PDB file of C-alpha atoms in Angstrom:
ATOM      1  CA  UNK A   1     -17.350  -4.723 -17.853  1.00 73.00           C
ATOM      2  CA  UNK A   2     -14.826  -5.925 -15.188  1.00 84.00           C
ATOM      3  CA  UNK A   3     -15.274  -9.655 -13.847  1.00 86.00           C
ATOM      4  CA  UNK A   4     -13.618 -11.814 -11.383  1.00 90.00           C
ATOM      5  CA  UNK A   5     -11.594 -14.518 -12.092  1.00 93.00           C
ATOM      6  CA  UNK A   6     -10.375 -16.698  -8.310  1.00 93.00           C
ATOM      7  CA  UNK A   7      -6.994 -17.357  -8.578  1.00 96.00           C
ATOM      8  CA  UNK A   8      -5.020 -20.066  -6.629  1.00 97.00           C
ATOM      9  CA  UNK A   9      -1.420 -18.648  -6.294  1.00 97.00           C
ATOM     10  CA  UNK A  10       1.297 -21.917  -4.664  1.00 97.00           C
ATOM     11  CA  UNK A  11       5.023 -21.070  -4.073  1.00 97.00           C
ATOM     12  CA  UNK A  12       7.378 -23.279  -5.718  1.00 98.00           C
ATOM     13  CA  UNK A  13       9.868 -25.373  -4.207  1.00 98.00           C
ATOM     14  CA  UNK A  14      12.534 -24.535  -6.619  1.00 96.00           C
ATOM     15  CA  UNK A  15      11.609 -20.858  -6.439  1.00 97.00           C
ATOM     16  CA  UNK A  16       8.904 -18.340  -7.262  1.00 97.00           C
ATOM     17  CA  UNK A  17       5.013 -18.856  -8.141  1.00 97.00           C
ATOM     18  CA  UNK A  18       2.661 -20.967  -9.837  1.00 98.00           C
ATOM     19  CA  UNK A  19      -1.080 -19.433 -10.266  1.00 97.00           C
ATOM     20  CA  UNK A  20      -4.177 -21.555 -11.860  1.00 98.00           C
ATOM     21  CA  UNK A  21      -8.150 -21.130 -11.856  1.00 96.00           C
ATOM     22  CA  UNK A  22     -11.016 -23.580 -11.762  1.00 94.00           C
ATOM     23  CA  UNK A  23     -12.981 -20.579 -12.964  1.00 92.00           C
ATOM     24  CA  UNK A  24     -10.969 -20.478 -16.461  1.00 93.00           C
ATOM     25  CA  UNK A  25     -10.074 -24.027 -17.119  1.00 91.00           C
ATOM     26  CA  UNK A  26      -6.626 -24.266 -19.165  1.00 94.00           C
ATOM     27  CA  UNK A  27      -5.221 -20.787 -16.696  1.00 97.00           C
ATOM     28  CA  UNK A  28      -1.830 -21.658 -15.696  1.00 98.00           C
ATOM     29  CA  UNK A  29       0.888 -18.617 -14.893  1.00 98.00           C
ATOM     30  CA  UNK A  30       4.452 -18.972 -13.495  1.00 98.00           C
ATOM     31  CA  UNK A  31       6.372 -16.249 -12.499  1.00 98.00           C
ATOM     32  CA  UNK A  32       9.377 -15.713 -10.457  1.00 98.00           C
ATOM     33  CA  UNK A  33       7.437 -12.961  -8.085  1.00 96.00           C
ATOM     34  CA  UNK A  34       3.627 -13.263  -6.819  1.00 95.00           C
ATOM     35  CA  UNK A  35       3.211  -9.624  -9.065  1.00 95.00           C
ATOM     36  CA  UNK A  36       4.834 -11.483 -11.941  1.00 97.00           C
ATOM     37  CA  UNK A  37       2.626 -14.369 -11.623  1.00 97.00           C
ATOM     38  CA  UNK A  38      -0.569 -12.420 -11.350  1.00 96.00           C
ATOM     39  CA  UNK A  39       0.328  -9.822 -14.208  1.00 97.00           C
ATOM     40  CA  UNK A  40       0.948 -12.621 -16.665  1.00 98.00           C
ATOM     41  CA  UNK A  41      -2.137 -14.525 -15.331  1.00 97.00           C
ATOM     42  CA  UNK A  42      -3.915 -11.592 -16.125  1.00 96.00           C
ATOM     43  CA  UNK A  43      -2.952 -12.227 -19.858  1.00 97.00           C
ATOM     44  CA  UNK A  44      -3.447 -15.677 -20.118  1.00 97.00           C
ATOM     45  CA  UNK A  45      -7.074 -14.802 -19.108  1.00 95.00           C
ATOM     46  CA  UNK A  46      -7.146 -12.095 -21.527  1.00 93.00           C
ATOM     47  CA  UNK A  47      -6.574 -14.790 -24.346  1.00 94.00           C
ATOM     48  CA  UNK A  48      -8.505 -17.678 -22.808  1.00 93.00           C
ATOM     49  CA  UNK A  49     -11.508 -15.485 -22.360  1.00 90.00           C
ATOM     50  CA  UNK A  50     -10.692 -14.224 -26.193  1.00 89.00           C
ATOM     51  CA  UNK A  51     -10.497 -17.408 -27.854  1.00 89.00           C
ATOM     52  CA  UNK A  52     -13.634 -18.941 -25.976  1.00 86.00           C
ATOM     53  CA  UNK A  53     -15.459 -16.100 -27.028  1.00 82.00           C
ATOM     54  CA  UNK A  54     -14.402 -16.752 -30.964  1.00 84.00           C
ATOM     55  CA  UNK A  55     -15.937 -20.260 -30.348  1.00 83.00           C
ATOM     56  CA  UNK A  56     -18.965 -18.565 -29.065  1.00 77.00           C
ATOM     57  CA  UNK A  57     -18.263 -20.062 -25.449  1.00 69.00           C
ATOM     58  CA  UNK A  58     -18.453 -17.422 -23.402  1.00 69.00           C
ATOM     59  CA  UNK A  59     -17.758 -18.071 -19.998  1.00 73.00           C
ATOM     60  CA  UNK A  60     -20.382 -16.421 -16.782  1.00 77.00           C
ATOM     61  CA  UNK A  61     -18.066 -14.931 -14.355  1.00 86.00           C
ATOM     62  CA  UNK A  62     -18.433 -13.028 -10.954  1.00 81.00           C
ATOM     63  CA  UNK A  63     -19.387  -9.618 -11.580  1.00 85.00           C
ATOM     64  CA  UNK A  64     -17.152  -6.936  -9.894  1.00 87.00           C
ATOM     65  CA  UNK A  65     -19.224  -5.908  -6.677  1.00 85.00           C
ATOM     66  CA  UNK A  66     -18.942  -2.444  -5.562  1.00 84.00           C
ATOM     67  CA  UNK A  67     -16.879  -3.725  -2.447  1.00 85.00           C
ATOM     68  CA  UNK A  68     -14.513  -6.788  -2.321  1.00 83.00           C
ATOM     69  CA  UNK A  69     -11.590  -7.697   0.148  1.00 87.00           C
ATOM     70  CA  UNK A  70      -7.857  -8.024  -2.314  1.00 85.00           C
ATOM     71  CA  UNK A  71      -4.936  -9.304  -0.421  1.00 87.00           C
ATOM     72  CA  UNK A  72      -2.133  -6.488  -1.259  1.00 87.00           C
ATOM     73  CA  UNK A  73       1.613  -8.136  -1.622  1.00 87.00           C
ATOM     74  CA  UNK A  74       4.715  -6.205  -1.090  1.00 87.00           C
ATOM     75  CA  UNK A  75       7.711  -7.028  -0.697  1.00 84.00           C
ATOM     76  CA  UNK A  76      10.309  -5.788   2.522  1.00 82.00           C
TER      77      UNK A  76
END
């Protein structure tokens, strides 16, 4: 089952992008490009939600609804 996870995603002064989540405490990615940043975000998750489910803490997270606005990045 998919869920959603709210990401916060904050450029950098010294270059690139730092993402975190008040929906999965401990989520912190850095990447040098937002599609970086979200694609190793999206394995942090992976291994937070992992390892609080081994400590039978599973967290209750935002269903995927059939339709949902997603800001699409690309670069010019």
């Amino acid at each position: 089952m998919e869920r959603l996870i709210k990401l916060h995603v904050e450029a950098l002064d010294e270059g690139g992008y730092v993402a975190t989540s008040d929906d999965v405490q401990g989520l912190v990615a850095q990447g040098r490009t937002v599609q970086e940043t979200l694609q190793i975000a999206q394995d942090v998750a992976r291994r937070l939600l992992e390892a609080q489910s081994e400590r039978s803490q599973p967290l209750t997270l935002q269903p995927v609804e059939s339709s949902f606005d997603y800001p699409l990045v690309i670069s010019s």
